[in-house]
């Protein structure tokens, strides 16, 4: 396949494919980063695990009516996706207090929230992905009010679908980050990835962390946690 590198991020590379103007190739890297790139490592096999895990989640969401960029997993660490322009908004949805909710507002870690909290962060490495409001989004011209309403509605639907799926696998969906893109028709669709890099997953019985917090805070072996997630969602 003739491909050209278009973009390299911290965890993935995006390529255009010669002769296929509507499709990108998304390659998952082995790099692990945290705290806006301050902590870094290469973890053998992480790209493969995240590609497999993301593919399963995307297929599940598509089969439940969620529009996504996912087309096909084509190798251990690569998937084909629809070409989209990514909106510079990171959408975080939370069900249980953890991470920056604890740090910023003093919630007790593990507290169940009365209802899901959606937050928006400005996708900007230079600015350190700051938390921002809808007014900032409109002022910066990143999305219109009706686009943001679609994003919020899709995020809540995705949250319910993932939560219901995961609890059957004895996994609590604590929080997660989504990115959305606009396809060639201007439709807003789910993009990026859904993996233990971008979600907090806790064992439903023990609250053991099965996600990137193992790497962020040196809690345990990242690979073992990601294999555990893959095994549970595959069965
Ligand atoms: O750190 P914080 O608590 O705000 O993270 C909320 C959720 O968003 C976590 O699941 C984390 O993995 C994800 N996240 C992400 N990329 C970022 C920031 C947070 O995937 N740049």
Coordinates of N, CA and C and ligand atoms in Angstrom, one line a residue:
X1 N 0.9 -1.2 0.0 CA 0.0 0.0 0.0 C 0.9 1.3 0.0
X2 N 0.7 2.1 -1.0 CA 1.5 3.3 -1.1 C 0.9 4.4 -0.1
X3 N 1.7 4.8 0.9 CA 1.1 5.7 1.8 C 2.1 6.9 2.1
X4 N 1.5 8.0 2.6 CA 2.3 9.2 2.9 C 1.9 9.6 4.3
X5 N 2.9 9.8 5.2 CA 2.6 10.3 6.6 C 2.1 11.7 6.6
X6 N 0.9 11.8 7.2 CA 0.3 13.2 7.2 C 0.5 13.8 8.6
X7 N 0.5 13.0 9.6 CA 0.5 13.5 11.0 C 1.0 12.5 11.9
X8 N 1.9 12.9 12.8 CA 2.4 12.0 13.9 C 2.1 12.6 15.2
X9 N 1.3 11.9 16.0 CA 0.9 12.3 17.4 C 1.7 11.5 18.4
X10 N 1.3 11.6 19.6 CA 2.1 10.9 20.7 C 1.9 9.4 20.6
X11 N 0.7 9.0 20.2 CA 0.4 7.6 20.3 C 0.0 7.0 18.9
X12 N -0.2 7.8 17.9 CA -0.6 7.3 16.6 C 0.0 8.1 15.4
X13 N 0.1 7.4 14.3 CA 0.5 8.1 13.0 C -0.7 8.0 12.0
X14 N -1.0 9.0 11.3 CA -2.0 9.0 10.3 C -1.4 9.2 8.9
X15 N -1.8 8.3 8.0 CA -1.2 8.3 6.6 C -2.4 8.5 5.6
X16 N -2.1 9.2 4.5 CA -3.0 9.2 3.4 C -2.6 8.0 2.6
X17 N -3.6 7.4 1.8 CA -3.3 6.2 1.0 C -3.4 6.6 -0.5
X18 N -2.4 6.3 -1.3 CA -2.4 6.6 -2.7 C -3.6 6.0 -3.4
X19 N -4.4 6.9 -4.1 CA -5.6 6.4 -4.9 C -6.8 6.2 -4.0
X20 N -6.8 6.5 -2.7 CA -8.0 6.4 -1.9 C -8.2 7.7 -1.1
X21 N -8.8 8.7 -1.8 CA -8.9 10.0 -1.2 C -9.8 10.1 0.0
X22 N -10.7 9.1 0.2 CA -11.6 9.3 1.4 C -11.2 8.4 2.6
X23 N -10.0 7.8 2.5 CA -9.6 6.9 3.6 C -8.2 7.3 4.1
X24 N -8.1 7.2 5.4 CA -6.7 7.3 6.1 C -6.4 6.0 6.7
X25 N -5.1 5.8 6.9 CA -4.6 4.7 7.6 C -4.1 5.2 9.0
X26 N -4.6 4.5 10.1 CA -4.3 5.0 11.4 C -3.4 3.9 12.0
X27 N -2.2 4.2 12.4 CA -1.2 3.3 12.9 C -1.0 3.6 14.4
X28 N -1.1 2.5 15.2 CA -0.9 2.7 16.7 C 0.5 2.5 17.1
X29 N 1.1 3.4 17.8 CA 2.5 3.3 18.1 C 2.7 2.7 19.5
X30 N 3.9 2.3 19.8 CA 4.2 1.7 21.1 C 4.6 2.8 22.2
X31 N 4.6 4.0 21.8 CA 5.0 5.1 22.7 C 3.9 5.3 23.8
X32 N 4.4 5.4 25.0 CA 3.4 5.8 26.1 C 3.9 7.2 26.6
X33 N 3.0 8.1 26.7 CA 3.3 9.4 27.2 C 2.3 9.8 28.3
X34 N 2.7 10.7 29.2 CA 1.8 11.2 30.2 C 2.2 12.6 30.6
X35 N 1.3 13.3 31.2 CA 1.5 14.7 31.6 C 2.1 15.6 30.5
X36 N 1.3 15.6 29.4 CA 1.6 16.3 28.2 C 3.0 16.1 27.7
X37 N 3.4 14.8 27.7 CA 4.7 14.4 27.1 C 5.9 14.4 28.0
X38 N 5.7 14.9 29.3 CA 6.8 15.0 30.2 C 7.4 13.6 30.5
X39 N 6.4 12.6 30.7 CA 6.9 11.2 31.0 C 6.7 10.4 29.7
X40 N 7.7 9.7 29.3 CA 7.7 9.0 28.1 C 8.3 7.6 28.2
X41 N 7.8 6.6 27.4 CA 8.5 5.3 27.3 C 8.0 4.6 26.1
X42 N 8.7 3.6 25.7 CA 8.3 2.7 24.6 C 7.9 1.4 25.2
X43 N 6.7 1.0 24.9 CA 6.2 -0.3 25.5 C 5.8 -1.3 24.4
X44 N 6.7 -2.3 24.3 CA 6.5 -3.3 23.2 C 5.1 -3.9 23.3
X45 N 4.4 -3.9 22.1 CA 3.1 -4.5 22.1 C 1.9 -3.6 22.4
X46 N 2.2 -2.4 22.9 CA 1.1 -1.5 23.2 C 0.3 -1.1 22.0
X47 N 0.9 -0.8 20.9 CA 0.2 -0.4 19.7 C -0.7 -1.5 19.2
X48 N -0.3 -2.7 19.3 CA -1.1 -3.9 18.9 C -2.4 -4.0 19.8
X49 N -2.1 -3.8 21.1 CA -3.2 -4.0 22.1 C -4.3 -2.8 21.9
X50 N -3.8 -1.6 21.7 CA -4.7 -0.5 21.5 C -5.5 -0.6 20.2
X51 N -4.8 -1.1 19.1 CA -5.5 -1.3 17.9 C -6.6 -2.3 18.0
X52 N -6.3 -3.4 18.7 CA -7.3 -4.5 18.9 C -8.5 -4.0 19.7
X53 N -8.1 -3.3 20.8 CA -9.2 -2.9 21.8 C -10.1 -1.8 21.1
X54 N -9.4 -0.9 20.4 CA -10.2 0.2 19.8 C -11.1 -0.4 18.7
X55 N -10.6 -1.4 18.0 CA -11.4 -2.0 16.9 C -12.7 -2.6 17.5
X56 N -12.5 -3.3 18.6 CA -13.7 -4.0 19.2 C -14.7 -2.9 19.7
X57 N -14.2 -1.9 20.3 CA -15.2 -0.8 20.8 C -15.9 -0.1 19.6
X58 N -15.1 0.2 18.5 CA -15.7 0.9 17.4 C -16.8 0.0 16.7
X59 N -16.4 -1.3 16.6 CA -17.4 -2.2 15.9 C -18.7 -2.3 16.8
X60 N -18.5 -2.4 18.1 CA -19.7 -2.4 19.0 C -20.5 -1.1 18.9
X61 N -19.9 0.0 18.8 CA -20.6 1.3 18.8 C -21.3 1.4 17.4
X62 N -20.6 1.0 16.3 CA -21.2 1.1 15.0 C -22.5 0.2 14.9
X63 N -22.4 -1.0 15.5 CA -23.5 -1.9 15.5 C -24.7 -1.4 16.3
X64 N -24.4 -0.4 17.1 CA -25.5 0.3 17.9 C -25.8 1.7 17.4
X65 N -25.5 1.9 16.1 CA -25.9 3.2 15.5 C -25.1 4.4 15.7
X66 N -23.9 4.3 16.3 CA -23.0 5.5 16.4 C -22.2 5.7 15.2
X67 N -22.2 6.9 14.6 CA -21.4 7.1 13.4 C -19.9 7.3 13.8
X68 N -19.0 6.5 13.3 CA -17.6 6.6 13.6 C -16.7 6.6 12.4
X69 N -15.4 6.9 12.5 CA -14.5 6.9 11.4 C -14.0 5.5 11.1
X70 N -14.2 4.5 11.9 CA -13.6 3.2 11.8 C -14.2 2.4 10.6
X71 N -13.3 1.9 9.8 CA -13.7 1.1 8.6 C -13.3 -0.4 8.8
X72 N -12.0 -0.6 9.1 CA -11.5 -2.0 9.1 C -10.2 -2.1 9.8
X73 N -10.0 -3.1 10.6 CA -8.6 -3.4 11.2 C -7.9 -4.2 10.1
X74 N -6.7 -3.7 9.6 CA -6.1 -4.3 8.5 C -4.8 -5.0 8.9
X75 N -4.3 -4.8 10.1 CA -3.1 -5.5 10.6 C -3.1 -5.4 12.1
X76 N -2.1 -6.0 12.7 CA -2.0 -6.0 14.2 C -2.1 -4.6 14.7
X77 N -1.4 -3.6 14.1 CA -1.3 -2.3 14.7 C -1.9 -1.2 13.7
X78 N -2.7 -1.6 12.7 CA -3.2 -0.6 11.8 C -4.7 -0.8 11.5
X79 N -5.4 0.4 11.4 CA -6.8 0.3 11.0 C -7.0 1.3 9.8
X80 N -8.0 1.0 9.0 CA -8.4 2.0 8.0 C -9.6 2.8 8.6
X81 N -9.5 4.1 8.4 CA -10.6 5.0 8.9 C -11.0 6.0 7.8
X82 N -12.3 6.5 8.0 CA -12.7 7.5 7.1 C -11.9 8.8 7.3
X83 N -11.7 9.5 6.2 CA -11.0 10.7 6.3 C -11.9 11.8 7.0
X84 N -11.4 12.4 8.0 CA -12.2 13.4 8.7 C -11.2 14.6 9.0
X85 N -11.8 15.8 9.2 CA -11.0 16.8 9.8 C -11.3 16.8 11.3
X86 N -10.3 16.7 12.1 CA -10.5 16.5 13.6 C -10.8 17.9 14.2
X87 N -11.9 17.9 15.0 CA -12.2 19.2 15.7 C -11.2 19.3 16.9
X88 N -10.8 20.5 17.1 CA -9.7 20.7 18.2 C -10.4 20.8 19.6
X89 N -11.2 19.8 19.8 CA -11.9 19.8 21.1 C -11.8 18.3 21.7
X90 N -11.2 18.2 22.9 CA -11.2 16.9 23.5 C -12.4 16.8 24.4
X91 N -13.2 15.8 24.3 CA -14.4 15.7 25.1 C -14.2 14.6 26.1
X92 N -14.3 15.0 27.4 CA -14.1 14.1 28.5 C -15.5 13.8 29.1
X93 N -15.8 12.6 29.3 CA -17.1 12.2 30.0 C -16.7 11.4 31.3
X94 N -17.3 11.8 32.4 CA -17.0 11.1 33.7 C -18.2 10.5 34.4
X95 N -18.0 9.3 34.9 CA -19.1 8.7 35.7 C -18.7 8.6 37.2
X96 N -17.4 8.4 37.4 CA -16.8 8.3 38.8 C -15.7 9.2 38.9
X97 N -15.6 9.8 40.1 CA -14.5 10.8 40.3 C -13.1 10.2 40.3
X98 N -12.2 10.7 39.5 CA -10.8 10.3 39.4 C -10.0 11.4 38.7
X99 N -8.7 11.2 38.7 CA -7.9 12.1 37.9 C -8.0 13.6 38.2
X100 N -8.2 14.4 37.2 CA -8.2 15.8 37.4 C -9.5 16.3 38.1
X101 N -10.5 15.5 38.1 CA -11.7 15.9 38.9 C -11.4 15.9 40.4
X102 N -10.5 14.9 40.8 CA -10.1 14.9 42.2 C -9.1 16.0 42.5
X103 N -8.2 16.2 41.6 CA -7.1 17.1 41.8 C -7.6 18.6 41.8
X104 N -8.6 18.8 40.8 CA -9.0 20.2 40.6 C -10.1 20.6 41.6
X105 N -11.0 19.7 41.9 CA -12.2 20.1 42.6 C -12.4 19.4 44.0
X106 N -11.4 18.5 44.3 CA -11.4 17.9 45.7 C -12.4 16.8 45.8
X107 N -12.9 16.2 44.7 CA -13.8 15.1 44.9 C -13.0 13.9 45.5
X108 N -13.7 13.0 46.2 CA -13.0 11.8 46.7 C -13.0 10.8 45.6
X109 N -11.8 10.3 45.3 CA -11.6 9.3 44.2 C -12.6 8.1 44.4
X110 N -13.3 7.8 43.4 CA -14.2 6.6 43.5 C -15.6 7.0 43.7
X111 N -15.9 8.3 44.0 CA -17.3 8.7 44.2 C -18.1 8.6 42.9
X112 N -19.2 7.9 43.0 CA -20.1 7.9 41.8 C -20.7 9.2 41.6
X113 N -20.7 9.8 40.4 CA -21.3 11.1 40.2 C -22.8 10.9 40.0
X114 N -23.6 11.9 40.4 CA -25.1 11.8 40.3 C -25.5 11.6 38.8
X115 N -24.8 12.3 37.9 CA -25.0 12.1 36.5 C -23.7 12.4 35.8
X116 N -23.6 11.8 34.5 CA -22.3 12.0 33.8 C -21.9 13.5 33.7
X117 N -20.7 13.8 33.9 CA -20.2 15.2 33.7 C -19.4 15.2 32.3
X118 N -19.8 16.1 31.5 CA -19.0 16.3 30.2 C -18.2 17.6 30.3
X119 N -16.9 17.4 30.0 CA -16.0 18.6 30.0 C -15.3 18.7 28.6
X120 N -15.0 20.0 28.3 CA -14.3 20.2 27.0 C -12.9 20.7 27.3
X121 N -11.9 20.2 26.5 CA -10.5 20.7 26.6 C -10.1 21.1 25.2
X122 N -9.3 22.2 25.2 CA -8.8 22.7 23.9 C -7.6 21.8 23.5
X123 N -7.8 21.2 22.3 CA -6.8 20.3 21.8 C -5.6 21.1 21.3
X124 N -4.7 21.4 22.1 CA -3.5 22.3 21.8 C -2.3 21.9 22.6
X125 N -1.4 21.2 22.0 CA -0.2 20.8 22.8 C 0.6 22.0 23.4
X126 N 0.6 23.1 22.5 CA 1.4 24.3 23.0 C 0.8 24.9 24.2
X127 N -0.6 24.9 24.3 CA -1.3 25.5 25.4 C -1.5 24.5 26.6
X128 N -1.1 23.2 26.3 CA -1.3 22.2 27.4 C -2.7 21.7 27.6
X129 N -3.5 21.7 26.5 CA -4.9 21.2 26.5 C -5.7 21.7 27.6
X130 N -5.9 23.1 27.7 CA -6.6 23.6 28.9 C -8.1 23.3 28.8
X131 N -8.7 23.1 30.0 CA -10.2 23.0 30.2 C -10.8 24.3 29.7
X132 N -11.8 24.2 28.8 CA -12.5 25.5 28.4 C -14.0 25.3 28.3
X133 N -14.7 26.4 28.0 CA -16.2 26.3 28.1 C -16.7 26.4 26.6
X134 N -18.0 26.2 26.5 CA -18.7 26.3 25.2 C -18.5 27.7 24.6
X135 N -18.5 28.8 25.5 CA -18.3 30.1 24.9 C -17.0 30.3 24.3
X136 N -15.9 29.6 24.9 CA -14.6 29.7 24.3 C -14.6 28.9 22.9
X137 N -15.3 27.8 22.9 CA -15.4 27.0 21.6 C -16.0 27.8 20.5
X138 N -17.1 28.5 20.8 CA -17.8 29.4 19.7 C -16.9 30.5 19.3
X139 N -16.3 31.2 20.4 CA -15.4 32.3 20.1 C -14.2 32.0 19.2
X140 N -13.6 30.8 19.5 CA -12.5 30.3 18.7 C -12.9 29.7 17.4
X141 N -14.2 29.6 17.2 CA -14.7 29.0 15.9 C -14.4 27.6 15.7
X142 N -14.4 26.8 16.8 CA -14.0 25.4 16.7 C -15.2 24.5 16.4
X143 N -16.4 25.0 16.7 CA -17.7 24.2 16.4 C -18.8 25.2 16.6
X144 N -19.9 24.9 15.9 CA -21.1 25.7 16.1 C -21.9 25.1 17.3
X145 N -23.0 25.9 17.7 CA -23.8 25.4 18.8 C -24.5 24.1 18.4
X146 N -25.0 24.0 17.2 CA -25.7 22.8 16.8 C -24.7 21.6 16.7
X147 N -23.5 21.9 16.2 CA -22.5 20.8 16.2 C -22.1 20.3 17.6
X148 N -22.0 21.3 18.5 CA -21.7 20.9 19.9 C -22.8 20.1 20.6
X149 N -24.1 20.5 20.2 CA -25.2 19.7 20.7 C -25.1 18.3 20.2
X150 N -24.8 18.1 19.0 CA -24.6 16.7 18.4 C -23.5 16.0 19.2
X151 N -22.4 16.7 19.4 CA -21.3 16.1 20.1 C -21.7 15.6 21.6
X152 N -22.4 16.5 22.2 CA -22.9 16.1 23.6 C -23.8 15.0 23.6
X153 N -24.7 15.0 22.7 CA -25.7 13.9 22.5 C -25.0 12.6 22.2
X154 N -24.1 12.6 21.3 CA -23.4 11.4 20.9 C -22.5 10.9 22.1
X155 N -21.9 11.8 22.8 CA -21.0 11.4 23.9 C -21.9 10.7 25.0
X156 N -23.1 11.2 25.3 CA -23.9 10.6 26.3 C -24.4 9.2 25.9
X157 N -24.7 9.1 24.6 CA -25.1 7.8 24.0 C -23.9 6.8 24.1
X158 N -22.7 7.2 23.7 CA -21.5 6.4 23.7 C -21.3 5.9 25.2
X159 N -21.4 6.9 26.1 CA -21.2 6.6 27.5 C -22.1 5.4 28.0
X160 N -23.4 5.6 27.7 CA -24.3 4.5 28.1 C -24.0 3.2 27.5
X161 N -23.7 3.2 26.1 CA -23.4 1.9 25.4 C -22.2 1.3 26.0
X162 N -21.1 2.1 26.2 CA -19.9 1.5 26.7 C -20.0 1.0 28.2
X163 N -20.7 1.8 29.0 CA -20.9 1.4 30.4 C -21.7 0.1 30.5
X164 N -22.7 0.0 29.7 CA -23.6 -1.2 29.7 C -22.8 -2.5 29.3
X165 N -22.0 -2.3 28.2 CA -21.1 -3.3 27.6 C -20.1 -3.8 28.7
X166 N -19.4 -2.8 29.2 CA -18.3 -3.1 30.1 C -18.7 -3.7 31.4
X167 N -19.8 -3.3 32.0 CA -20.2 -3.8 33.3 C -20.4 -5.3 33.2
X168 N -20.9 -5.8 32.0 CA -21.0 -7.2 31.8 C -19.7 -8.0 31.8
X169 N -18.6 -7.2 31.6 CA -17.3 -7.8 31.6 C -16.6 -7.5 32.9
X170 N -17.4 -7.0 33.9 CA -16.9 -6.7 35.2 C -15.9 -5.6 35.2
X171 N -16.1 -4.6 34.3 CA -15.3 -3.4 34.2 C -16.1 -2.2 34.5
X172 N -15.7 -1.3 35.3 CA -16.3 0.0 35.5 C -15.7 1.0 34.6
X173 N -16.6 1.8 33.9 CA -16.1 2.9 33.0 C -16.1 4.1 33.9
X174 N -14.9 4.5 34.3 CA -14.7 5.6 35.2 C -14.9 7.0 34.5
X175 N -14.1 7.1 33.4 CA -14.1 8.3 32.6 C -13.4 8.0 31.2
X176 N -13.6 8.9 30.3 CA -12.9 8.6 29.0 C -12.9 9.9 28.2
X177 N -12.0 9.9 27.2 CA -11.8 11.1 26.3 C -12.2 10.7 24.9
X178 N -13.0 11.5 24.2 CA -13.4 11.3 22.8 C -12.9 12.5 22.0
X179 N -12.7 12.1 20.7 CA -12.4 13.2 19.7 C -13.4 13.0 18.5
X180 N -13.9 14.1 18.0 CA -14.8 14.0 16.9 C -14.2 14.7 15.7
X181 N -14.7 14.2 14.5 CA -14.2 14.8 13.2 C -15.4 15.1 12.3
X182 N -15.1 15.9 11.3 CA -16.2 16.2 10.3 C -15.8 15.4 9.0
X183 N -16.7 14.6 8.5 CA -16.4 13.8 7.3 C -16.7 14.7 6.0
X184 N -16.5 14.1 4.8 CA -16.6 14.9 3.6 C -18.0 15.5 3.4
X185 N -19.0 14.9 4.1 CA -20.4 15.5 4.0 C -20.7 16.5 5.0
X186 N -19.7 16.8 5.9 CA -19.8 17.7 7.0 C -20.5 17.1 8.2
X187 N -20.7 15.8 8.2 CA -21.3 15.1 9.3 C -20.3 14.9 10.5
X188 N -20.7 15.1 11.7 CA -19.9 14.9 12.9 C -19.8 13.4 13.2
X189 N -18.6 12.8 13.2 CA -18.5 11.4 13.6 C -17.4 11.2 14.6
X190 N -17.5 10.1 15.4 CA -16.5 9.8 16.4 C -15.2 9.4 15.7
X191 N -14.1 9.9 16.2 CA -12.8 9.6 15.5 C -11.8 9.1 16.6
X192 N -10.5 9.2 16.2 CA -9.4 8.9 17.2 C -9.5 7.4 17.6
X193 N -9.5 7.1 18.9 CA -9.4 5.8 19.5 C -10.2 5.7 20.7
X194 N -10.5 4.4 21.1 CA -11.1 4.2 22.4 C -10.3 3.1 23.0
X195 N -9.4 3.4 24.0 CA -8.5 2.4 24.5 C -8.2 2.7 25.9
X196 N -7.4 1.8 26.6 CA -7.0 2.1 28.0 C -6.0 3.3 28.1
X197 N -5.6 3.8 26.9 CA -4.8 5.1 26.9 C -5.7 6.3 27.2
X198 N -7.0 6.1 26.7 CA -7.9 7.3 26.7 C -9.1 7.1 27.6
X199 N -9.2 6.0 28.3 CA -10.3 5.7 29.2 C -9.7 5.3 30.5
X200 N -10.5 5.5 31.6 CA -10.1 4.8 32.9 C -11.1 3.6 33.1
X201 N -10.5 2.5 33.2 CA -11.2 1.2 33.4 C -10.8 0.7 34.8
X202 N -11.8 0.4 35.6 CA -11.5 -0.3 36.9 C -12.1 -1.6 37.0
X203 N -11.5 -2.6 37.6 CA -12.1 -3.9 37.9 C -13.4 -3.6 38.8
X204 N -14.5 -4.2 38.4 CA -15.7 -3.9 39.1 C -15.8 -4.4 40.5
X205 N -15.0 -5.4 40.8 CA -15.0 -6.0 42.2 C -14.0 -5.3 43.1
X206 N -12.8 -5.1 42.6 CA -11.7 -4.6 43.4 C -11.3 -3.2 43.2
X207 N -11.8 -2.5 42.1 CA -11.4 -1.2 41.7 C -9.9 -1.1 41.2
X208 N -9.4 -2.3 40.9 CA -8.0 -2.3 40.4 C -8.0 -1.5 39.1
X209 N -7.0 -0.7 38.9 CA -6.9 0.1 37.7 C -6.3 -0.7 36.5
X210 N -7.1 -0.7 35.4 CA -6.7 -1.5 34.3 C -6.5 -0.6 33.1
X211 N -5.7 0.5 33.3 CA -5.6 1.6 32.2 C -4.3 2.3 32.4
X212 N -4.1 3.4 31.7 CA -2.8 4.1 31.6 C -2.4 4.7 32.9
X213 N -3.3 4.8 33.9 CA -2.8 5.2 35.2 C -1.7 4.4 35.8
X214 N -1.6 3.1 35.3 CA -0.5 2.2 35.7 C 0.8 2.8 35.3
X215 N 0.8 3.4 34.1 CA 2.0 4.0 33.6 C 2.2 5.4 34.2
X216 N 1.1 6.2 34.2 CA 1.2 7.6 34.7 C 1.8 7.6 36.2
X217 N 1.3 6.7 37.0 CA 1.6 6.8 38.4 C 2.5 5.6 38.9
X218 N 3.1 4.9 38.0 CA 3.9 3.7 38.3 C 3.1 2.7 39.3
X219 N 1.9 2.4 38.9 CA 1.1 1.6 39.8 C 1.3 0.1 39.6
X220 N 1.6 -0.2 38.3 CA 1.8 -1.6 37.9 C 2.1 -1.8 36.5
X221 N 2.1 -3.0 35.9 CA 2.5 -3.2 34.6 C 1.4 -2.9 33.6
X222 N 1.7 -1.9 32.7 CA 0.7 -1.4 31.7 C 0.3 -2.6 30.8
X223 N 1.2 -3.3 30.3 CA 0.9 -4.4 29.3 C -0.1 -5.4 29.9
X224 N 0.2 -5.8 31.2 CA -0.7 -6.8 31.8 C -2.1 -6.3 31.9
X225 N -2.2 -5.0 32.3 CA -3.6 -4.4 32.4 C -4.3 -4.3 31.1
X226 N -3.6 -3.9 30.0 CA -4.2 -3.8 28.7 C -4.6 -5.2 28.1
X227 N -3.8 -6.2 28.4 CA -4.1 -7.6 28.0 C -5.4 -8.0 28.7
X228 N -5.5 -7.7 30.0 CA -6.7 -8.0 30.8 C -7.9 -7.4 30.2
X229 N -7.8 -6.1 29.8 CA -9.0 -5.5 29.1 C -9.3 -6.2 27.8
X230 N -8.3 -6.4 27.0 CA -8.6 -7.1 25.7 C -9.2 -8.5 25.9
X231 N -8.7 -9.2 26.9 CA -9.3 -10.6 27.1 C -10.7 -10.5 27.5
X232 N -11.0 -9.5 28.5 CA -12.4 -9.5 29.0 C -13.3 -9.0 27.9
X233 N -13.0 -8.0 27.0 CA -13.9 -7.5 26.1 C -14.0 -8.4 24.9
X234 N -13.1 -9.4 24.7 CA -13.1 -10.3 23.6 C -14.0 -11.5 23.9
X235 N -14.4 -11.7 25.2 CA -15.1 -12.9 25.5 C -16.6 -12.6 25.9
Ligands
LIG1 O1 -6.7 13.6 33.6 P1 -8.2 13.6 33.5 O2 -8.8 13.1 34.8 O3 -8.7 14.9 33.1 O4 -8.6 12.6 32.3 C1 -9.9 12.2 32.1 C2 -10.0 11.1 31.0 O5 -9.5 11.6 29.8 C3 -9.0 9.9 31.4 O6 -9.7 8.7 31.0 C4 -7.8 10.1 30.5 O7 -7.2 8.9 30.1 C5 -8.4 10.8 29.3 N1 -7.5 11.8 28.7 C6 -6.9 11.6 27.4 N2 -6.1 12.5 26.8 C7 -5.8 13.6 27.4 C8 -6.3 13.9 28.7 C9 -7.2 13.0 29.3 O8 -7.2 10.5 26.8 N3 -5.0 14.5 26.8

